[in-house]
Short mmCIF file of C-alpha atoms in Angstrom, two decimals:
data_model
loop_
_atom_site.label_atom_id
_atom_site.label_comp_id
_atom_site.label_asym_id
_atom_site.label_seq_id
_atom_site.Cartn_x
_atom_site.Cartn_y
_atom_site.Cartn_z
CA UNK P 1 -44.73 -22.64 -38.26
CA UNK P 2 -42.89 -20.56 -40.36
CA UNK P 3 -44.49 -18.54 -43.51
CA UNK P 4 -43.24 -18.68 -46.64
CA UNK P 5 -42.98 -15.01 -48.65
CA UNK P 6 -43.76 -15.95 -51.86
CA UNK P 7 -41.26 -13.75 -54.12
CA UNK P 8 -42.19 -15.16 -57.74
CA UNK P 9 -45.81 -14.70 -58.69
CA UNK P 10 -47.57 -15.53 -61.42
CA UNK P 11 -44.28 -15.55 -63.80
CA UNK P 12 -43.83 -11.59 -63.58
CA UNK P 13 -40.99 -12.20 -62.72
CA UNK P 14 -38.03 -14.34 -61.18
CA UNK P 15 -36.65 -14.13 -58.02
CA UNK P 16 -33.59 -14.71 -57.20
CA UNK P 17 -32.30 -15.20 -53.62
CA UNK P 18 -28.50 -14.57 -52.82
CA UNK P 19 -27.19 -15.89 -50.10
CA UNK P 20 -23.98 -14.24 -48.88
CA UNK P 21 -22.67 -10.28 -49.04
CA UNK P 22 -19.40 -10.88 -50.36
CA UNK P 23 -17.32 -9.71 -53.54
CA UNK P 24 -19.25 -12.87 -55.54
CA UNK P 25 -22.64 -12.06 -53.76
CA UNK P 26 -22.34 -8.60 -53.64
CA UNK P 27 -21.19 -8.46 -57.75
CA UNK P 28 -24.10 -10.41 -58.79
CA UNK P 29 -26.51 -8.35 -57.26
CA UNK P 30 -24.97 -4.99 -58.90
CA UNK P 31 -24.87 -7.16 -62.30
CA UNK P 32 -28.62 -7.90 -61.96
CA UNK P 33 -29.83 -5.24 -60.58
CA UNK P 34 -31.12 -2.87 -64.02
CA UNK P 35 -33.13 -6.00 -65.31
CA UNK P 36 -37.09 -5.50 -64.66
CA UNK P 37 -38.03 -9.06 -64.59
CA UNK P 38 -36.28 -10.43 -61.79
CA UNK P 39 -36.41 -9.26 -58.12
CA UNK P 40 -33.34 -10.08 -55.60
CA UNK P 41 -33.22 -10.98 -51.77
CA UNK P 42 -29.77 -10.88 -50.39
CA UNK P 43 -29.25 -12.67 -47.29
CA UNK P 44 -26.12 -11.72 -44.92
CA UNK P 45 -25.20 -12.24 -41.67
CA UNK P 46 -23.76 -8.71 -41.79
CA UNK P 47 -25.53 -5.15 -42.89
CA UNK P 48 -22.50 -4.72 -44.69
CA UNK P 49 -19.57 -5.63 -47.14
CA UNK P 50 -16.17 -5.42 -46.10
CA UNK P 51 -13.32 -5.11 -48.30
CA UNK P 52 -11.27 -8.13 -46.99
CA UNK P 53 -7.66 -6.87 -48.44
CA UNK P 54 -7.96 -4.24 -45.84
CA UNK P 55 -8.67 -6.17 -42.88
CA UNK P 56 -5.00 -6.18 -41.90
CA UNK P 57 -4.93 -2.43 -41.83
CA UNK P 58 -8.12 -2.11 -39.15
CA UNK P 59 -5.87 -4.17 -37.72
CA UNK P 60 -3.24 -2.27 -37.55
CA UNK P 61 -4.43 0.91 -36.88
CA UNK P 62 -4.08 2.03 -40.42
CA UNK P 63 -7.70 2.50 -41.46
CA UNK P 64 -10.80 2.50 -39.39
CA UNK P 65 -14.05 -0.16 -39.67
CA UNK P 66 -16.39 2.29 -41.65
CA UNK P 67 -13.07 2.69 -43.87
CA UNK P 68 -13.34 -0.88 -45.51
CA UNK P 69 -16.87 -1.28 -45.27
CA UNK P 70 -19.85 -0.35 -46.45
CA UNK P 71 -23.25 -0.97 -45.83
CA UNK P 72 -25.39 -3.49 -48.50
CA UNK P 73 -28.42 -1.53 -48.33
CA UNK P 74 -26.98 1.61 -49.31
CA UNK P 75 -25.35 0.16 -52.39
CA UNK P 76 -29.00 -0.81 -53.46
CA UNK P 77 -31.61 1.75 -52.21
CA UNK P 78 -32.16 2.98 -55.73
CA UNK P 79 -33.60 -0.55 -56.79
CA UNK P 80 -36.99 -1.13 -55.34
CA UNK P 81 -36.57 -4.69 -57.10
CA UNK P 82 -33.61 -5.41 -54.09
CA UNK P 83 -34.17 -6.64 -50.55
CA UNK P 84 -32.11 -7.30 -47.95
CA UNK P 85 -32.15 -9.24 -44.87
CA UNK P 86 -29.55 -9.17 -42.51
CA UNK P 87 -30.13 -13.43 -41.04
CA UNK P 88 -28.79 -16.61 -41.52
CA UNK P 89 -29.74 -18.88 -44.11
CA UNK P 90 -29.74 -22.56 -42.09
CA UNK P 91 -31.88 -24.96 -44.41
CA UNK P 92 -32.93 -25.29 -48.20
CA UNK P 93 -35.30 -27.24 -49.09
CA UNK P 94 -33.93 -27.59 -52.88
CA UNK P 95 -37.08 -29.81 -54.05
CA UNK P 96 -39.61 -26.93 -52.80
CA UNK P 97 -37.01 -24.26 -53.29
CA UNK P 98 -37.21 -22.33 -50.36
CA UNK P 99 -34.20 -20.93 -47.99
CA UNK P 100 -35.44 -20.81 -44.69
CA UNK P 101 -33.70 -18.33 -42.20
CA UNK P 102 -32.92 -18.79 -38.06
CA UNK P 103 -35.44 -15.90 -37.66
CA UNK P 104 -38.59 -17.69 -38.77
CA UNK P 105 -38.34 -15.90 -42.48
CA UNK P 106 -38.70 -18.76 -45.44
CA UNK P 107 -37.84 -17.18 -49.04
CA UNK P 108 -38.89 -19.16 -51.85
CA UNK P 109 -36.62 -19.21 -54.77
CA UNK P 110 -36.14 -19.41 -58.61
CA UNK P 111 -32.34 -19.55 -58.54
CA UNK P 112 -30.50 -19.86 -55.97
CA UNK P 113 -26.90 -18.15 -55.28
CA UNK P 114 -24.90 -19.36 -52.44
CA UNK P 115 -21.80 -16.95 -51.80
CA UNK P 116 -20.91 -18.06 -48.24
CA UNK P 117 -17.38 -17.32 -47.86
CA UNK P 118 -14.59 -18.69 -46.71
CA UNK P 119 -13.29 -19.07 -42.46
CA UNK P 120 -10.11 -20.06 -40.83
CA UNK P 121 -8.61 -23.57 -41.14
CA UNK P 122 -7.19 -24.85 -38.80
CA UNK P 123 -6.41 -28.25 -40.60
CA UNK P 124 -8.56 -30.36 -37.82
CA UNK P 125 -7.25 -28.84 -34.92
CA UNK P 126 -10.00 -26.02 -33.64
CA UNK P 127 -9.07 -26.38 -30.42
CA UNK P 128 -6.04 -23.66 -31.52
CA UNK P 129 -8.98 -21.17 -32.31
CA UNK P 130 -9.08 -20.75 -28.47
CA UNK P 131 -5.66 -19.57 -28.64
CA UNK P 132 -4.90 -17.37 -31.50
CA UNK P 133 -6.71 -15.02 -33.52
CA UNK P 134 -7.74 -15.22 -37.54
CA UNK P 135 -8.51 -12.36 -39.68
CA UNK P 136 -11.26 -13.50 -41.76
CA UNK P 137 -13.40 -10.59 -40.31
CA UNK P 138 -13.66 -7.04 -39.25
CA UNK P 139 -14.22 -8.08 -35.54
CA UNK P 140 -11.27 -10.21 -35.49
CA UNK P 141 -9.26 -7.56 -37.11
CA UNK P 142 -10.66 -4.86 -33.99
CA UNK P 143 -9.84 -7.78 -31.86
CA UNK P 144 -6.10 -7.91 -33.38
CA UNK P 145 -5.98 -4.15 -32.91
CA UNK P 146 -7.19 -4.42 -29.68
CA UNK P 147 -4.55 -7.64 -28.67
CA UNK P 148 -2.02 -5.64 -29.96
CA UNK P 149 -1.96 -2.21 -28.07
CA UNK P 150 -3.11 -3.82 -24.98
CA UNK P 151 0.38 -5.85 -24.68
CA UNK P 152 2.06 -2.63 -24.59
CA UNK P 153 -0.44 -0.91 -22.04
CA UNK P 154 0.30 -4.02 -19.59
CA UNK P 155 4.24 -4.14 -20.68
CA UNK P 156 3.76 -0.11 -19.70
CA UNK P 157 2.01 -0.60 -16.11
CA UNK P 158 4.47 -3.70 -15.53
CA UNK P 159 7.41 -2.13 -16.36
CA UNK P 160 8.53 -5.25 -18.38
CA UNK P 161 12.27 -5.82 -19.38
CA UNK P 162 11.75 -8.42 -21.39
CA UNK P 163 10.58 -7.25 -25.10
CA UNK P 164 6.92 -8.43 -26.25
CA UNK P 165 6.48 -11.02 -28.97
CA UNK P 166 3.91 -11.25 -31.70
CA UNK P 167 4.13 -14.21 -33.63
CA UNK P 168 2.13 -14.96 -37.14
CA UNK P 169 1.26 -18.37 -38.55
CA UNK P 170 1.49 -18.39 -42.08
CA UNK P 171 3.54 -16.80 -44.72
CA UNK P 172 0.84 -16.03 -47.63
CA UNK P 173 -0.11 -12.62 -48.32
CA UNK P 174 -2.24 -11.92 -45.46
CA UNK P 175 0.88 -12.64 -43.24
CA UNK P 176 3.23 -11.02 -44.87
CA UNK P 177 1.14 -7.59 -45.01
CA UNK P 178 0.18 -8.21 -41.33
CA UNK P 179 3.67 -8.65 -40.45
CA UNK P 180 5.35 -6.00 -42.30
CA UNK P 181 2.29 -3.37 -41.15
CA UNK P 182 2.70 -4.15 -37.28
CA UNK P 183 6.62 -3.98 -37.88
CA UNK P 184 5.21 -0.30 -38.95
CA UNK P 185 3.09 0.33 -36.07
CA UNK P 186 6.07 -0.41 -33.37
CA UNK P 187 8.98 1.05 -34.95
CA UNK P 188 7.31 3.82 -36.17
CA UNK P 189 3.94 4.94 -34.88
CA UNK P 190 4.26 4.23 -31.78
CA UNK P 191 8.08 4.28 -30.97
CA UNK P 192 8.43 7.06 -28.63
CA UNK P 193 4.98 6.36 -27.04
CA UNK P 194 5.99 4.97 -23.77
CA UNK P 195 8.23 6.14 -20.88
CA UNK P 196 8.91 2.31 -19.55
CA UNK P 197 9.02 0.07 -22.65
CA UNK P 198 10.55 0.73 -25.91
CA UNK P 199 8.53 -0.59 -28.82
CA UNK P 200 11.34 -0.98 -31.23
CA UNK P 201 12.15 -4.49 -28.94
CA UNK P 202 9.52 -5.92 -30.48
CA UNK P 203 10.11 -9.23 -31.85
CA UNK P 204 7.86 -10.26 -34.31
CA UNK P 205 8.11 -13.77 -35.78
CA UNK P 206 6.43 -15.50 -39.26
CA UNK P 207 6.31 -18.87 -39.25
CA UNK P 208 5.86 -20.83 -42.94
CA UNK P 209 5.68 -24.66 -42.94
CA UNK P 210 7.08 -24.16 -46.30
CA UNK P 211 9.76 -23.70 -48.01
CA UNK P 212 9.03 -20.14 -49.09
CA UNK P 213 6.52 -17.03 -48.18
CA UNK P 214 4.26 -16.15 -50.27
CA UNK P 215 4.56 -19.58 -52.42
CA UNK P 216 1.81 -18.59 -54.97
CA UNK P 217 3.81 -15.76 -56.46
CA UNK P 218 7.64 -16.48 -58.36
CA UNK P 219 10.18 -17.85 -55.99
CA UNK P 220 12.49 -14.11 -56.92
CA UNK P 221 9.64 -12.45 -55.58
CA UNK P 222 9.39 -14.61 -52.38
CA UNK P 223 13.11 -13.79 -51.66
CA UNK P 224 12.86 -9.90 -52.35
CA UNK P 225 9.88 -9.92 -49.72
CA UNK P 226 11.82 -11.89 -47.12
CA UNK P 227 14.70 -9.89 -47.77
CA UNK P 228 12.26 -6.86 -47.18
CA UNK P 229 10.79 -8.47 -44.34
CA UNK P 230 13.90 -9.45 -42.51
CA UNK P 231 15.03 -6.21 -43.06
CA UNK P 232 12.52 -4.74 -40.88
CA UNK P 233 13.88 -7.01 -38.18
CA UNK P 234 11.01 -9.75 -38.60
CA UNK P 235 12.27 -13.14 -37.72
CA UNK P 236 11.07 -15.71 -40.34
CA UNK P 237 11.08 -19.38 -39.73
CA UNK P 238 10.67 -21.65 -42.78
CA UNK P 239 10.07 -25.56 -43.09
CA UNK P 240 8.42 -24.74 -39.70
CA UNK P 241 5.55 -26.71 -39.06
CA UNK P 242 2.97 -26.39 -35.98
CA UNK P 243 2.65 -29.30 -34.04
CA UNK P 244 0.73 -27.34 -31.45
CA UNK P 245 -0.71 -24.29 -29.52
CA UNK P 246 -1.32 -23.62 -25.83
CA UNK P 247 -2.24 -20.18 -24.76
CA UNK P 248 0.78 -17.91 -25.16
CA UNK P 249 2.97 -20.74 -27.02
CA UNK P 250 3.75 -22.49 -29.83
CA UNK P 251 5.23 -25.65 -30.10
CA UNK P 252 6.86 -26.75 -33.97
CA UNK P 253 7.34 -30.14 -34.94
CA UNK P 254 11.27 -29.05 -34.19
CA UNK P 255 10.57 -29.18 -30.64
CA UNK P 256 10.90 -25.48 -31.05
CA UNK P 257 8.73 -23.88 -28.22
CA UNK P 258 7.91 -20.05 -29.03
CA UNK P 259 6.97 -18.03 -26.29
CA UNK P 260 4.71 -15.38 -27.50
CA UNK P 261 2.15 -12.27 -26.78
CA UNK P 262 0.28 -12.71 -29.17
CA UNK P 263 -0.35 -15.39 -31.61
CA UNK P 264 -2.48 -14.52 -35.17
CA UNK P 265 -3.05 -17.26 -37.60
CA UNK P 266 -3.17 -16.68 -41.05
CA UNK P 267 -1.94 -20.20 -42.26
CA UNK P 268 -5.09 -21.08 -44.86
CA UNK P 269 -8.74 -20.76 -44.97
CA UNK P 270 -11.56 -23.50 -46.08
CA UNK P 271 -15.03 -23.22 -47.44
CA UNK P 272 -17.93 -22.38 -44.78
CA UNK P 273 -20.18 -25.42 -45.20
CA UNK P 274 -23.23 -25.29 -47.76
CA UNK P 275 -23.61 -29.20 -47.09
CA UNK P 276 -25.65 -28.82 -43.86
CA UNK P 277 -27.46 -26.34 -45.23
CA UNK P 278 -28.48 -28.67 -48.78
CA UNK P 279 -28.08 -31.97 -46.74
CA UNK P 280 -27.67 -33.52 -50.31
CA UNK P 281 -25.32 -36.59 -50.26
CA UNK P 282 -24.57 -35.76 -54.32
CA UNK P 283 -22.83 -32.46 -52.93
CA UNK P 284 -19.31 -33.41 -53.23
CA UNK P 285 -16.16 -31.54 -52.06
CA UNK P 286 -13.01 -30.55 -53.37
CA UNK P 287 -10.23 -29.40 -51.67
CA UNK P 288 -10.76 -27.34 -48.16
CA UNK P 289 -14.27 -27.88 -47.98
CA UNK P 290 -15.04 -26.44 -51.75
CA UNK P 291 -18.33 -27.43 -53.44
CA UNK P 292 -17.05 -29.28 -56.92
CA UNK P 293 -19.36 -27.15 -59.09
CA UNK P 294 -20.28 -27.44 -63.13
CA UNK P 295 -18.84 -24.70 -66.11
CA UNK P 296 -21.43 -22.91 -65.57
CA UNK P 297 -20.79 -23.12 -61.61
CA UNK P 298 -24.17 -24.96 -60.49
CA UNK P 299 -24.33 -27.75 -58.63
CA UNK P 300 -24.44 -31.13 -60.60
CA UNK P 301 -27.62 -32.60 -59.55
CA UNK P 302 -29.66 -28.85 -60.13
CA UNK P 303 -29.07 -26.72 -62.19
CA UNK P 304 -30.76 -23.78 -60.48
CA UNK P 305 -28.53 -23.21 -57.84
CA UNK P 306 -25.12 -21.84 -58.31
CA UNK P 307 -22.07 -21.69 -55.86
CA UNK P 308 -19.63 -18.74 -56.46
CA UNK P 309 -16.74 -17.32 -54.59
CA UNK P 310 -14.38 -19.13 -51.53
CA UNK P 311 -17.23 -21.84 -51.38
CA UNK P 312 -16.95 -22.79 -55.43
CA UNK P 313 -14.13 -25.40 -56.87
CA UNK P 314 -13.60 -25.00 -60.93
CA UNK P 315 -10.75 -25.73 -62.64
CA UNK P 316 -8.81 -22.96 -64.38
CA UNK P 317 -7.54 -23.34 -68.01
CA UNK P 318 -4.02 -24.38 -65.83
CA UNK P 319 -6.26 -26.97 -64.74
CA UNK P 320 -5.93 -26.03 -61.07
CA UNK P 321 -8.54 -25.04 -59.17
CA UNK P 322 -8.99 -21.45 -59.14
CA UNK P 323 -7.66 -19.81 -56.41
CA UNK P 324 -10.29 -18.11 -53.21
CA UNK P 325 -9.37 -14.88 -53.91
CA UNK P 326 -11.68 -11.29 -54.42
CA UNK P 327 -10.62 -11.52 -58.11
CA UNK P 328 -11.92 -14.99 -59.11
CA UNK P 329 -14.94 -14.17 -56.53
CA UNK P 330 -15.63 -10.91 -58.78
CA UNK P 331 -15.56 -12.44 -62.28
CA UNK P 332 -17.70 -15.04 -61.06
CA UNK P 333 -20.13 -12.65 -59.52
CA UNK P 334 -20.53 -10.83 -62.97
CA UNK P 335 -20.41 -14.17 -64.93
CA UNK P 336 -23.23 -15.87 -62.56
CA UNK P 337 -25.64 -12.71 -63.61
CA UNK P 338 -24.95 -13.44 -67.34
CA UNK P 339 -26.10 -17.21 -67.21
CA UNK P 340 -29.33 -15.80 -64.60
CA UNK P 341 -29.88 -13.32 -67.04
CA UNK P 342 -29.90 -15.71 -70.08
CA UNK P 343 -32.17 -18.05 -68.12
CA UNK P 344 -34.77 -15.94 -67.07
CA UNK P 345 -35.12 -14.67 -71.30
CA UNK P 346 -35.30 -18.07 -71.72
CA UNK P 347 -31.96 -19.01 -73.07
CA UNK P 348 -30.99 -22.80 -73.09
CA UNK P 349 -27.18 -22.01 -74.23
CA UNK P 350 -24.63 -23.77 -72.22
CA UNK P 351 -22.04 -21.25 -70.29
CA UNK P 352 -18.39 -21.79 -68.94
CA UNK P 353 -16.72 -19.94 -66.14
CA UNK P 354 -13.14 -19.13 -67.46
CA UNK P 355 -11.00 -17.52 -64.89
CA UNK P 356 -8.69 -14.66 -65.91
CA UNK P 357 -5.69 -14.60 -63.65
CA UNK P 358 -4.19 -11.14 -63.67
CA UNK P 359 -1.70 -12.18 -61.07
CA UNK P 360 -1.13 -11.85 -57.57
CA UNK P 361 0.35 -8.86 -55.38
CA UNK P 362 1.66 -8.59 -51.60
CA UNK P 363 2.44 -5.32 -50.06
CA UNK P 364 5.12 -5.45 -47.78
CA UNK P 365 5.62 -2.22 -45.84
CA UNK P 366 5.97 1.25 -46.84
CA UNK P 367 7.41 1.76 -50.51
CA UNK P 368 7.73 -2.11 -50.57
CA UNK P 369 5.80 -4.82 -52.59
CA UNK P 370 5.89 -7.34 -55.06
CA UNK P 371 3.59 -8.04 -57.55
CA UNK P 372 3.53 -10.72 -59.93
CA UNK P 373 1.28 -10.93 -63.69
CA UNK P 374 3.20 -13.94 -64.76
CA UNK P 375 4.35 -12.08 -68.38
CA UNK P 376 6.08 -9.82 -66.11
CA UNK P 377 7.12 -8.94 -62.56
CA UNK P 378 7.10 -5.97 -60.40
CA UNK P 379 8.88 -5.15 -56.65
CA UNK P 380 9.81 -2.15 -54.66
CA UNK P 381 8.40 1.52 -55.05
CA UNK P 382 6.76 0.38 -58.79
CA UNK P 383 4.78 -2.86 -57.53
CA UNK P 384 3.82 -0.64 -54.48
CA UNK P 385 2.30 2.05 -56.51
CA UNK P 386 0.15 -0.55 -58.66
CA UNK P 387 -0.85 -2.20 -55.24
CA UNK P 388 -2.07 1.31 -53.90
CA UNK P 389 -4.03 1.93 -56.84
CA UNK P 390 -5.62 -1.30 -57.75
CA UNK P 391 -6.92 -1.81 -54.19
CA UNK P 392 -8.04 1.92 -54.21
CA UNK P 393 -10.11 0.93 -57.21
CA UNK P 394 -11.70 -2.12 -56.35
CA UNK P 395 -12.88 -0.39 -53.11
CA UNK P 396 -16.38 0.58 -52.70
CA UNK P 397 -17.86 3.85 -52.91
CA UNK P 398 -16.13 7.28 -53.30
CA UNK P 399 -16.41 8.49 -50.02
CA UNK P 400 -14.08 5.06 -48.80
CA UNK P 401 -11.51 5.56 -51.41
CA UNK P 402 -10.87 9.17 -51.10
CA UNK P 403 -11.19 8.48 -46.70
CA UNK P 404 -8.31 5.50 -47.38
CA UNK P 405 -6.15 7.87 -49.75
CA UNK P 406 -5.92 11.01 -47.58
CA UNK P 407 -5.55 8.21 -44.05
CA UNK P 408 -2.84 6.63 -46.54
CA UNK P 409 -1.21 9.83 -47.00
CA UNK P 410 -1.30 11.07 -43.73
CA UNK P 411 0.55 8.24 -42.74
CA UNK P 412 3.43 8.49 -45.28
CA UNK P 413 4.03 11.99 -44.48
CA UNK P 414 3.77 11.39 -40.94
CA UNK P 415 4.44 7.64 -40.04
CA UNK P 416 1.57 7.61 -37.83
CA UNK P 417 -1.21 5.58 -37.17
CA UNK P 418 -4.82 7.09 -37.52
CA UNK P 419 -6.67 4.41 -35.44
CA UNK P 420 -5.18 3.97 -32.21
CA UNK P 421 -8.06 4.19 -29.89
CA UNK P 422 -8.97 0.55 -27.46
CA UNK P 423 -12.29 -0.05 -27.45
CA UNK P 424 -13.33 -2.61 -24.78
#
């Protein structure tokens, strides 16, 4: 039977249990963390955050794992009022308020902060997860890395005339950076690497079922990066849906059959579930697997538990749901402290979540991005500056920014690639 560690005692204090070590998670802890009357258990699968903007560049060879991520414990080990526990939350009992754990821990709670995340979506078809690779997490991105420089080993031993083929699924941000960044890697980095094979062959192909890449920013924008893109010799097929995906294949609704090396999707993501773990009929979803939330981002039917991040639907003041992005996940991090912080000094005042959309960016290759703030528009050198620097900024710790900057500038000066190494 498993014992419950009683956390709030006596009403000393509150206790507030988080579950998930994300940018929302990970933000409300930091926001919380000063205030003497309330004590925090994080709960991660993970001993550590991971700066997911960056995921494309472990995978790349740009930037290596400890690069992007950082250990939860460290950020906290100042705050005696902070625990961590690196589990899996699988049940809460939301009537006894307790989260119990797959290793036999049970947490009792006063509020509750679910931060799950967000996975791959394959749109009811996960029997193409067999078949391609995501990039929703640093292992996958080592596993891309791997996939990638591997091809080229065998192409090497084989002596292979035909050229190798890397094909992405999905022409959002994370494709486009993945695709412009391995575009790097083989007609740059690694270029005059091999005596039998020559790199620059490559084909690499980006596949959008719509009519445009990178749909969320301003349709000028998408055309610059294709432009960019296609001038990098990337093959781009729009209105190009999947119909389906066999090991080393892809098959459109055309009747298009792609022939490929590698396949990567990055065509959407969804919620990870937070019904099985409630098993509350009143939970009801939004759109990919989002929890419809209140203002103040609780759930309807109690008000003491709060969903934030990927796993959250809101509507903005557009009245469209706010997008799963690090941003949104960030503001509601700091915002879901304010309300905890209001409740616990006994505060009945009624709190809305309003989004601030500072726009969106995409980095296309070296000295190429667009970015896009709605009042105004950047692309080229300018929009690649402010994409170095914001994402420099929002990183974590000093020791990972200045690490990225001089690997970043290495690079530039050098067109190399600092993490080359295939670890089996």
């Amino acid at each position: 039977m498993k014992q419950v560690i009683v956390m709030a005692m006596q009403g000393e204090f509150s206790h507030i249990v988080i579950v998930g070590g994300g940018f929302a998670g990970l933000t409300a802890a930091q926001n919380l963390k000063k205030q003497k009357n309330i004590k925090i258990t994080i709960i991660d699968v993970n001993n550590y955050h991971v700066f997911q903007p960056f995921l494309y560049q472990v995978a790349c060879g740009d930037l290596a794992p400890s690069d992007i991520a950082v250990p939860i414990r460290e950020q906290f080990k100042n705050y005696k009022n902070i625990s961590v526990i690196m589990d899996e939350a699988t049940v809460i009992d939301s009537d006894k308020k307790i989260v119990f754990t797959k290793n036999a821990t049970a947490l009792n709670y006063d509020y509750l902060i679910l931060a799950v995340g967000s996975e791959d979506n394959y749109f009811g078809n996960n029997h193409w997860r067999e078949h391609t690779i995501g990039l929703k997490s640093l292992k996958n991105a080592l596993k891309i890395r791997k996939e990638l420089l591997e091809t080229f080993e065998r192409a090497e031993i084989a002596n292979h005339k035909k050229h190798v083929t890397f094909t992405i699924i999905g022409g959002g941000p994370t494709g486009v950076e993945l695709a412009g960044a391995i575009a790097e890697l083989t007609k740059q980095a690694i270029r005059s690497d091999f005596t039998h094979i020559n790199p620059l062959d490559t084909e690499i192909i980006l596949i959008e079922a719509g009519s445009r890449i990178l749909s969320s920013l301003a349709p000028s924008l998408s055309a610059v990066a294709q432009k960019s893109l296609e001038e990098k010799g990337i093959v781009i097929k729009l209105n190009s849906k999947v119909m389906d995906i066999s090991p080393h294949q892809i098959k459109l609704w055309s009747g298009e059959k792609i022939e490929s090396d590698l396949i990567i999707w990055a065509a959407g993501v969804k919620a990870k579930s937070i019904k099985h773990l409630l098993n509350k009929d009143e939970i009801k979803l939004g759109t990919n697997q989002r929890v419809l939330v209140k203002n103040d981002l609780s759930l309807p039917f109690n008000s003491n538990i709060f969903i934030v991040g990927d796993a959250a639907e809101i509507k903005g003041k557009d009245n469209k749901a706010v997008p799963a992005l690090a941003a949104a996940a960030t503001q509601q991090g700091k915002f879901i402290a304010k309300v905890i912080r209001a409740r616990v000094a006994g505060s009945e005042k009624e709190y809305e979540f309003k989004y601030l959309n500072f726009g969106n960016m995409a980095i296309i290759g070296r000295y190429s991005a667009v970015a896009d703030f709605t009042w105004i528009k950047f692309k080229g050198v300018l929009a690649w500056i402010i994409w170095d620097l914001a994402h420099i900024y929002f990183l974590i710790g000093f020791r990972n920014r200045l690490t990225v900057f001089v690997k970043w500038l290495w690079s530039y000066i050098t067109h190399g690639k600092a993490e080359r190494i295939i670890i089996k």
